[in-house]
Amino acid sequence: LINHMSEAVAAAQKSKKIAKAGPGRQVRLWVRAKFLSFRRSKVAQNTNQTILRLEGVNDRTAASYYFGKRVAYIYKTHSGKAENRFRTIWGRISRSHGNSGAVLARFATNLPARAIGSTLRVMLFPQRG
Amino acid sequence: LVTNMVESKAKASTARARIAHKLARYVRATPVHLTSLNGSANPSTSHLTLGGAPKRRLRNSQNTWYPADDEKPFIKRASKQPRASTGRASVRPGSVVILLSGNNRGRRVVVLKRLASGNLLVTGPHSVNGVSLSRVNPAYVLSTSTSVSLDGVTANVDDSFFKRGKRFTKNELKNASEHRLKVAAEGKAHEQKWREELKTVQKSVDSALLANIKKVDHLRGYLGTRFTLSNTTRPHELRF
């Protein structure tokens, strides 16, 4: 049994802060990222690509560590059973954006506009090398 | 195919005809007007010096077309099979890695070996941090520079060890066919047997591994602690 749960369940349980079976406090293995905006020009935006500002990442070289890393947008819904109430949209960081460490990410389905300004989770996987 | 076939030697006197002879892939053995009804025993070879290299001759008696050039040697290309991956260079048997995903995220575990499927076989050891023998995708693991000696540790476990029995949900078993019930029962029996086997293999592997761990100061405590990011740690600046 490969030790990796399906992403949706993993994300849901992470965000619900359920004390996992066994001892140990909650661990954070993801980097906070602000969803700044969709990639855009002055008058038009491309909702396929999101601009993220990762916490503590201030230049292009630092941002390159996060290329390919998976990003999760987690949101709550009213409907569904308790364990299904947290939902995720997964994406990946594709490239840098500018010189100050912002990155572009693309998601399986485009993020909703209400996510702008919210915190996304940039996971530390997949690890390279 | 007109450009590939040259009719006869007779017209080879013009420059254009000579070039046509050189470039022709197929050449007539004898000119058409000289070909007898029965055909000669061997085709005429007087033209074979034209262009230099002798051209191949047909073995049959008919003056028919034959390829002008030598046969190209058939080179068997290596088939385009993907090569087996060598895996991550920073993760070696004995190294300590941090699990990034799953139930045991944050746990520091020992890599025992790389399985044929490409996954890593890891163990906590179980008594140290609760991680039993399991497979992990190497991309979902943080490699560290710490490693544990694997002297005396033998893990005769491969991918087939982790093949689980078939499980059915309660709904699927409602009004199930006899075949399905049989498969479910087999799966359950397999599961029980597997858990017992896991326990014995786990014990044998961990006992040897723990002996090695205890020799290193603080290593047991290190393996028992989970890794986490704090507000001041930046993963891109960390060196593991």
GROMACS .gro file of C-alpha atoms in nm:
model
  369
    1LEU     CA    1   0.000   0.000   0.000
    2ILE     CA    2   0.181   0.308  -0.118
    3ASN     CA    3   0.205   0.547   0.172
    4HIS     CA    4   0.031   0.837   0.003
    5MET     CA    5  -0.338   0.902   0.047
    6SER     CA    6  -0.557   1.039  -0.224
    7GLU     CA    7  -0.499   1.412  -0.243
    8ALA     CA    8  -0.850   1.527  -0.163
    9VAL     CA    9  -0.871   1.329   0.157
   10ALA     CA   10  -0.523   1.433   0.262
   11ALA     CA   11  -0.595   1.799   0.208
   12ALA     CA   12  -0.931   1.778   0.380
   13GLN     CA   13  -0.785   1.616   0.685
   14LYS     CA   14  -0.495   1.856   0.696
   15SER     CA   15  -0.721   2.154   0.693
   16LYS     CA   16  -0.973   2.015   0.936
   17LYS     CA   17  -0.693   1.992   1.193
   18ILE     CA   18  -0.810   1.652   1.316
   19ALA     CA   19  -0.567   1.508   1.565
   20LYS     CA   20  -0.429   1.212   1.379
   21ALA     CA   21  -0.432   0.872   1.538
   22GLY     CA   22  -0.130   0.849   1.761
   23PRO     CA   23   0.078   1.112   1.937
   24GLY     CA   24   0.218   1.424   1.776
   25ARG     CA   25   0.106   1.774   1.718
   26GLN     CA   26  -0.002   1.905   1.383
   27VAL     CA   27   0.280   1.952   1.138
   28ARG     CA   28   0.286   2.200   0.857
   29LEU     CA   29   0.461   2.070   0.550
   30TRP     CA   30   0.346   2.337   0.313
   31VAL     CA   31   0.437   2.696   0.242
   32ARG     CA   32   0.178   2.968   0.261
   33ALA     CA   33   0.116   3.151  -0.061
   34LYS     CA   34  -0.109   3.443  -0.134
   35PHE     CA   35  -0.315   3.434  -0.446
   36LEU     CA   36  -0.239   3.784  -0.574
   37SER     CA   37  -0.416   3.791  -0.903
   38PHE     CA   38  -0.472   3.617  -1.228
   39ARG     CA   39  -0.203   3.684  -1.482
   40ARG     CA   40  -0.319   3.993  -1.657
   41SER     CA   41  -0.250   4.302  -1.852
   42LYS     CA   42  -0.409   4.631  -1.765
   43VAL     CA   43  -0.750   4.551  -1.905
   44ALA     CA   44  -0.758   4.176  -1.957
   45GLN     CA   45  -0.680   3.882  -1.733
   46ASN     CA   46  -0.589   3.525  -1.811
   47THR     CA   47  -0.777   3.312  -1.562
   48ASN     CA   48  -0.576   3.006  -1.662
   49GLN     CA   49  -0.272   3.133  -1.475
   50THR     CA   50  -0.252   3.260  -1.119
   51ILE     CA   51   0.016   3.475  -0.964
   52LEU     CA   52   0.122   3.357  -0.621
   53ARG     CA   53   0.340   3.527  -0.365
   54LEU     CA   54   0.507   3.264  -0.148
   55GLU     CA   55   0.591   3.353   0.209
   56GLY     CA   56   0.957   3.432   0.250
   57VAL     CA   57   1.043   3.396  -0.118
   58ASN     CA   58   1.185   3.725  -0.237
   59ASP     CA   59   1.380   3.660  -0.553
   60ARG     CA   60   1.382   3.453  -0.868
   61THR     CA   61   1.651   3.211  -0.756
   62ALA     CA   62   1.463   3.131  -0.439
   63ALA     CA   63   1.144   3.083  -0.637
   64SER     CA   64   1.308   2.825  -0.861
   65TYR     CA   65   1.309   2.579  -0.569
   66TYR     CA   66   0.931   2.568  -0.590
   67PHE     CA   67   0.896   2.499  -0.961
   68GLY     CA   68   0.685   2.191  -1.015
   69LYS     CA   69   0.566   2.185  -0.657
   70ARG     CA   70   0.199   2.115  -0.615
   71VAL     CA   71  -0.036   2.381  -0.489
   72ALA     CA   72  -0.371   2.333  -0.322
   73TYR     CA   73  -0.659   2.573  -0.295
   74ILE     CA   74  -0.879   2.451  -0.013
   75TYR     CA   75  -1.229   2.573   0.042
   76LYS     CA   76  -1.531   2.486   0.250
   77THR     CA   77  -1.874   2.401   0.129
   78HIS     CA   78  -2.207   2.381   0.303
   79SER     CA   79  -2.323   2.069   0.129
   80GLY     CA   80  -2.205   1.716   0.170
   81LYS     CA   81  -2.105   1.506   0.466
   82ALA     CA   82  -1.863   1.641   0.723
   83GLU     CA   83  -1.567   1.459   0.576
   84ASN     CA   84  -1.642   1.593   0.230
   85ARG     CA   85  -1.697   1.950   0.331
   86PHE     CA   86  -1.343   2.063   0.258
   87ARG     CA   87  -1.261   2.055  -0.108
   88THR     CA   88  -0.944   2.122  -0.299
   89ILE     CA   89  -0.834   2.233  -0.638
   90TRP     CA   90  -0.484   2.111  -0.716
   91GLY     CA   91  -0.231   2.282  -0.935
   92ARG     CA   92   0.139   2.319  -0.990
   93ILE     CA   93   0.382   2.606  -0.989
   94SER     CA   94   0.495   2.642  -1.343
   95ARG     CA   95   0.733   2.938  -1.361
   96SER     CA   96   0.847   3.255  -1.195
   97HIS     CA   97   0.681   3.587  -1.243
   98GLY     CA   98   0.905   3.888  -1.225
   99ASN     CA   99   1.223   3.926  -1.023
  100SER     CA  100   1.086   3.941  -0.672
  101GLY     CA  101   0.992   3.580  -0.621
  102ALA     CA  102   0.634   3.571  -0.739
  103VAL     CA  103   0.540   3.258  -0.930
  104LEU     CA  104   0.279   3.147  -1.175
  105ALA     CA  105   0.065   2.845  -1.109
  106ARG     CA  106  -0.178   2.653  -1.320
  107PHE     CA  107  -0.460   2.451  -1.175
  108ALA     CA  108  -0.657   2.149  -1.288
  109THR     CA  109  -0.958   2.374  -1.307
  110ASN     CA  110  -0.919   2.748  -1.291
  111LEU     CA  111  -0.948   2.906  -0.950
  112PRO     CA  112  -1.261   3.100  -0.870
  113ALA     CA  113  -1.219   3.475  -0.843
  114ARG     CA  114  -1.328   3.475  -0.482
  115ALA     CA  115  -1.000   3.300  -0.406
  116ILE     CA  116  -0.804   3.614  -0.483
  117GLY     CA  117  -0.633   3.725  -0.165
  118SER     CA  118  -0.672   3.386   0.000
  119THR     CA  119  -0.392   3.166   0.120
  120LEU     CA  120  -0.298   2.864  -0.086
  121ARG     CA  121  -0.081   2.577   0.023
  122VAL     CA  122   0.234   2.508  -0.169
  123MET     CA  123   0.339   2.155  -0.087
  124LEU     CA  124   0.698   2.043  -0.072
  125PHE     CA  125   0.637   1.761  -0.317
  126PRO     CA  126   0.730   1.649  -0.579
  127GLN     CA  127   1.091   1.659  -0.470
  128ARG     CA  128   1.356   1.655  -0.739
  129GLY     CA  129   1.707   1.515  -0.723
  130LEU     CA  130   0.969   0.538  -6.149
  131VAL     CA  131   1.087   0.658  -6.487
  132THR     CA  132   1.369   0.854  -6.328
  133ASN     CA  133   1.486   0.545  -6.143
  134MET     CA  134   1.511   0.324  -6.443
  135VAL     CA  135   1.748   0.372  -6.729
  136GLU     CA  136   1.656   0.200  -7.049
  137SER     CA  137   1.977   0.103  -7.211
  138LYS     CA  138   2.342   0.158  -7.238
  139ALA     CA  139   2.316   0.273  -7.595
  140LYS     CA  140   2.199   0.619  -7.504
  141ALA     CA  141   2.464   0.667  -7.236
  142SER     CA  142   2.683   0.880  -7.453
  143THR     CA  143   2.517   1.208  -7.370
  144ALA     CA  144   2.610   1.369  -7.041
  145ARG     CA  145   2.253   1.362  -6.927
  146ALA     CA  146   2.228   0.991  -6.999
  147ARG     CA  147   2.550   0.920  -6.813
  148ILE     CA  148   2.421   1.100  -6.509
  149ALA     CA  149   2.096   0.915  -6.539
  150HIS     CA  150   2.287   0.591  -6.538
  151LYS     CA  151   2.480   0.691  -6.230
  152LEU     CA  152   2.176   0.798  -6.043
  153ALA     CA  153   1.951   0.520  -6.160
  154ARG     CA  154   1.839   0.275  -5.901
  155TYR     CA  155   1.738   0.023  -6.157
  156VAL     CA  156   1.925  -0.052  -6.477
  157ARG     CA  157   1.830  -0.268  -6.767
  158ALA     CA  158   2.069  -0.550  -6.826
  159THR     CA  159   2.053  -0.523  -7.204
  160PRO     CA  160   1.890  -0.269  -7.426
  161VAL     CA  161   1.533  -0.341  -7.504
  162HIS     CA  162   1.582  -0.385  -7.872
  163LEU     CA  163   1.852  -0.644  -7.812
  164THR     CA  164   1.653  -0.853  -7.567
  165SER     CA  165   1.566  -1.182  -7.730
  166LEU     CA  166   1.235  -1.351  -7.670
  167ASN     CA  167   1.385  -1.629  -7.466
  168GLY     CA  168   1.636  -1.417  -7.286
  169SER     CA  169   2.002  -1.505  -7.248
  170ALA     CA  170   2.145  -1.716  -6.969
  171ASN     CA  171   2.293  -1.421  -6.794
  172PRO     CA  172   2.211  -1.060  -6.844
  173SER     CA  173   2.468  -0.853  -7.022
  174THR     CA  174   2.727  -0.717  -6.787
  175SER     CA  175   2.913  -0.491  -7.024
  176HIS     CA  176   2.751  -0.187  -6.874
  177LEU     CA  177   2.844  -0.276  -6.522
  178THR     CA  178   3.161  -0.068  -6.525
  179LEU     CA  179   2.966   0.244  -6.597
  180GLY     CA  180   2.977   0.465  -6.291
  181GLY     CA  181   3.244   0.267  -6.120
  182ALA     CA  182   3.122   0.012  -5.870
  183PRO     CA  183   2.996  -0.312  -6.017
  184LYS     CA  184   2.625  -0.351  -5.993
  185ARG     CA  185   2.450  -0.650  -5.859
  186ARG     CA  186   2.334  -0.910  -6.102
  187LEU     CA  187   2.012  -1.103  -6.099
  188ARG     CA  188   2.047  -1.476  -6.090
  189ASN     CA  189   1.756  -1.544  -6.323
  190SER     CA  190   1.781  -1.561  -6.696
  191GLN     CA  191   1.533  -1.292  -6.780
  192ASN     CA  192   1.664  -0.949  -6.859
  193THR     CA  193   1.463  -0.771  -6.613
  194TRP     CA  194   1.509  -0.467  -6.394
  195TYR     CA  195   1.736  -0.502  -6.100
  196PRO     CA  196   1.849  -0.259  -5.838
  197ALA     CA  197   2.145  -0.056  -5.953
  198ASP     CA  198   2.300   0.003  -5.615
  199ASP     CA  199   2.439  -0.240  -5.370
  200GLU     CA  200   2.202  -0.351  -5.108
  201LYS     CA  201   2.214  -0.125  -4.809
  202PRO     CA  202   2.318  -0.321  -4.503
  203PHE     CA  203   2.032  -0.364  -4.262
  204ILE     CA  204   2.137  -0.202  -3.937
  205LYS     CA  205   1.927  -0.316  -3.646
  206ARG     CA  206   1.866  -0.005  -3.441
  207ALA     CA  207   1.844  -0.041  -3.069
  208SER     CA  208   1.474  -0.046  -2.991
  209LYS     CA  209   1.343   0.265  -2.823
  210GLN     CA  210   1.276   0.114  -2.487
  211PRO     CA  211   1.280   0.345  -2.191
  212ARG     CA  212   1.572   0.283  -1.964
  213ALA     CA  213   1.512   0.181  -1.607
  214SER     CA  214   1.534   0.484  -1.382
  215THR     CA  215   1.818   0.500  -1.134
  216GLY     CA  216   1.609   0.686  -0.882
  217ARG     CA  217   1.698   0.992  -0.681
  218ALA     CA  218   2.068   1.029  -0.624
  219SER     CA  219   2.028   1.175  -0.277
  220VAL     CA  220   1.825   0.883  -0.145
  221ARG     CA  221   2.026   0.569  -0.078
  222PRO     CA  222   1.957   0.255   0.123
  223GLY     CA  223   2.006   0.352   0.484
  224SER     CA  224   1.936   0.720   0.442
  225VAL     CA  225   1.683   0.894   0.659
  226VAL     CA  226   1.406   1.068   0.471
  227ILE     CA  227   1.111   1.282   0.574
  228LEU     CA  228   0.770   1.176   0.450
  229LEU     CA  229   0.587   1.467   0.294
  230SER     CA  230   0.244   1.324   0.243
  231GLY     CA  231   0.006   1.068   0.378
  232ASN     CA  232  -0.085   0.967   0.729
  233ASN     CA  233   0.276   0.977   0.841
  234ARG     CA  234   0.368   1.314   0.699
  235GLY     CA  235   0.657   1.473   0.878
  236ARG     CA  236   0.791   1.144   1.004
  237ARG     CA  237   1.157   1.068   0.968
  238VAL     CA  238   1.199   0.715   0.841
  239VAL     CA  239   1.480   0.490   0.723
  240VAL     CA  240   1.500   0.381   0.362
  241LEU     CA  241   1.575   0.012   0.335
  242LYS     CA  242   1.597  -0.028  -0.038
  243ARG     CA  243   1.463   0.072  -0.373
  244LEU     CA  244   1.200  -0.168  -0.507
  245ALA     CA  245   1.163  -0.279  -0.865
  246SER     CA  246   0.860  -0.056  -0.908
  247GLY     CA  247   1.077   0.246  -0.831
  248ASN     CA  248   0.927   0.309  -0.489
  249LEU     CA  249   1.126   0.313  -0.171
  250LEU     CA  250   1.084   0.053   0.099
  251VAL     CA  251   1.088   0.236   0.430
  252THR     CA  252   1.044   0.150   0.794
  253GLY     CA  253   1.010   0.381   1.099
  254PRO     CA  254   1.130   0.166   1.271
  255HIS     CA  255   0.784   0.095   1.401
  256SER     CA  256   0.869   0.112   1.769
  257VAL     CA  257   1.035   0.449   1.723
  258ASN     CA  258   0.775   0.640   1.527
  259GLY     CA  259   0.491   0.408   1.433
  260VAL     CA  260   0.576   0.377   1.067
  261SER     CA  261   0.565   0.015   0.959
  262LEU     CA  262   0.724  -0.142   0.653
  263SER     CA  263   0.573   0.044   0.363
  264ARG     CA  264   0.635   0.171   0.016
  265VAL     CA  265   0.682   0.539  -0.055
  266ASN     CA  266   0.704   0.734  -0.377
  267PRO     CA  267   1.052   0.891  -0.387
  268ALA     CA  268   0.913   1.220  -0.514
  269TYR     CA  269   0.706   1.259  -0.198
  270VAL     CA  270   1.000   1.242   0.036
  271LEU     CA  271   1.257   1.493   0.161
  272SER     CA  272   1.604   1.347   0.153
  273THR     CA  273   1.844   1.422   0.439
  274SER     CA  274   2.215   1.377   0.475
  275THR     CA  275   2.165   1.150   0.774
  276SER     CA  276   2.194   0.781   0.718
  277VAL     CA  277   2.178   0.467   0.926
  278SER     CA  278   2.405   0.171   0.882
  279LEU     CA  279   2.221  -0.128   0.737
  280ASP     CA  280   2.472  -0.386   0.859
  281GLY     CA  281   2.286  -0.699   0.954
  282VAL     CA  282   1.957  -0.570   0.822
  283THR     CA  283   1.804  -0.793   0.559
  284ALA     CA  284   1.470  -0.696   0.412
  285ASN     CA  285   1.359  -0.972   0.177
  286VAL     CA  286   1.057  -0.773   0.077
  287ASP     CA  287   0.958  -0.674  -0.272
  288ASP     CA  288   0.653  -0.526  -0.442
  289SER     CA  289   0.461  -0.853  -0.443
  290PHE     CA  290   0.464  -0.850  -0.062
  291PHE     CA  291   0.233  -0.549  -0.068
  292LYS     CA  292  -0.029  -0.700  -0.294
  293ARG     CA  293  -0.345  -0.686  -0.088
  294GLY     CA  294  -0.658  -0.899  -0.107
  295LYS     CA  295  -0.965  -0.765  -0.278
  296ARG     CA  296  -1.197  -0.571  -0.050
  297PHE     CA  297  -1.564  -0.500  -0.101
  298THR     CA  298  -1.786  -0.239   0.056
  299LYS     CA  299  -2.094  -0.336   0.253
  300ASN     CA  300  -2.316  -0.233  -0.036
  301GLU     CA  301  -2.122  -0.443  -0.280
  302LEU     CA  302  -2.164  -0.747  -0.059
  303LYS     CA  303  -2.538  -0.701  -0.028
  304ASN     CA  304  -2.705  -0.969  -0.239
  305ALA     CA  305  -2.366  -1.060  -0.373
  306SER     CA  306  -2.313  -1.352  -0.603
  307GLU     CA  307  -2.146  -1.665  -0.477
  308HIS     CA  308  -1.836  -1.586  -0.675
  309ARG     CA  309  -1.808  -1.244  -0.514
  310LEU     CA  310  -1.857  -1.383  -0.167
  311LYS     CA  311  -1.585  -1.636  -0.236
  312VAL     CA  312  -1.348  -1.363  -0.355
  313ALA     CA  313  -1.433  -1.151  -0.051
  314ALA     CA  314  -1.361  -1.441   0.183
  315GLU     CA  315  -1.032  -1.510   0.008
  316GLY     CA  316  -0.942  -1.144   0.036
  317LYS     CA  317  -1.016  -1.140   0.406
  318ALA     CA  318  -0.805  -1.449   0.465
  319HIS     CA  319  -0.523  -1.302   0.261
  320GLU     CA  320  -0.547  -0.982   0.462
  321GLN     CA  321  -0.518  -1.164   0.793
  322LYS     CA  322  -0.226  -1.368   0.672
  323TRP     CA  323  -0.061  -1.055   0.536
  324ARG     CA  324  -0.090  -0.869   0.867
  325GLU     CA  325   0.071  -1.155   1.054
  326GLU     CA  326   0.347  -1.181   0.797
  327LEU     CA  327   0.401  -0.807   0.820
  328LYS     CA  328   0.443  -0.830   1.195
  329THR     CA  329   0.709  -1.100   1.174
  330VAL     CA  330   0.904  -0.934   0.894
  331GLN     CA  331   0.874  -0.598   1.070
  332LYS     CA  332   1.015  -0.743   1.390
  333SER     CA  333   1.310  -0.906   1.222
  334VAL     CA  334   1.400  -0.596   1.023
  335ASP     CA  335   1.349  -0.349   1.306
  336SER     CA  336   1.545  -0.543   1.567
  337ALA     CA  337   1.855  -0.538   1.352
  338LEU     CA  338   1.795  -0.177   1.254
  339LEU     CA  339   1.737  -0.058   1.611
  340ALA     CA  340   2.070  -0.205   1.718
  341ASN     CA  341   2.237   0.013   1.457
  342ILE     CA  342   2.033   0.318   1.552
  343LYS     CA  343   2.122   0.294   1.919
  344LYS     CA  344   2.489   0.318   1.834
  345VAL     CA  345   2.448   0.675   1.713
  346ASP     CA  346   2.384   0.951   1.965
  347HIS     CA  347   2.042   1.117   1.944
  348LEU     CA  348   1.943   0.922   1.633
  349ARG     CA  349   1.654   0.745   1.802
  350GLY     CA  350   1.512   1.070   1.928
  351TYR     CA  351   1.566   1.226   1.588
  352LEU     CA  352   1.369   0.951   1.417
  353GLY     CA  353   1.094   0.984   1.674
  354THR     CA  354   1.045   1.354   1.611
  355ARG     CA  355   0.835   1.486   1.329
  356PHE     CA  356   0.954   1.752   1.091
  357THR     CA  357   0.751   2.067   1.058
  358LEU     CA  358   0.785   2.410   0.908
  359SER     CA  359   0.764   2.704   1.142
  360ASN     CA  360   0.693   3.066   1.071
  361THR     CA  361   1.060   3.143   1.025
  362THR     CA  362   1.181   2.841   0.829
  363ARG     CA  363   1.212   2.874   0.454
  364PRO     CA  364   1.232   2.538   0.273
  365HIS     CA  365   1.436   2.682  -0.011
  366GLU     CA  366   1.704   2.789   0.237
  367LEU     CA  367   1.711   2.468   0.438
  368ARG     CA  368   1.986   2.217   0.391
  369PHE     CA  369   1.883   1.873   0.503
   0.00000   0.00000   0.00000
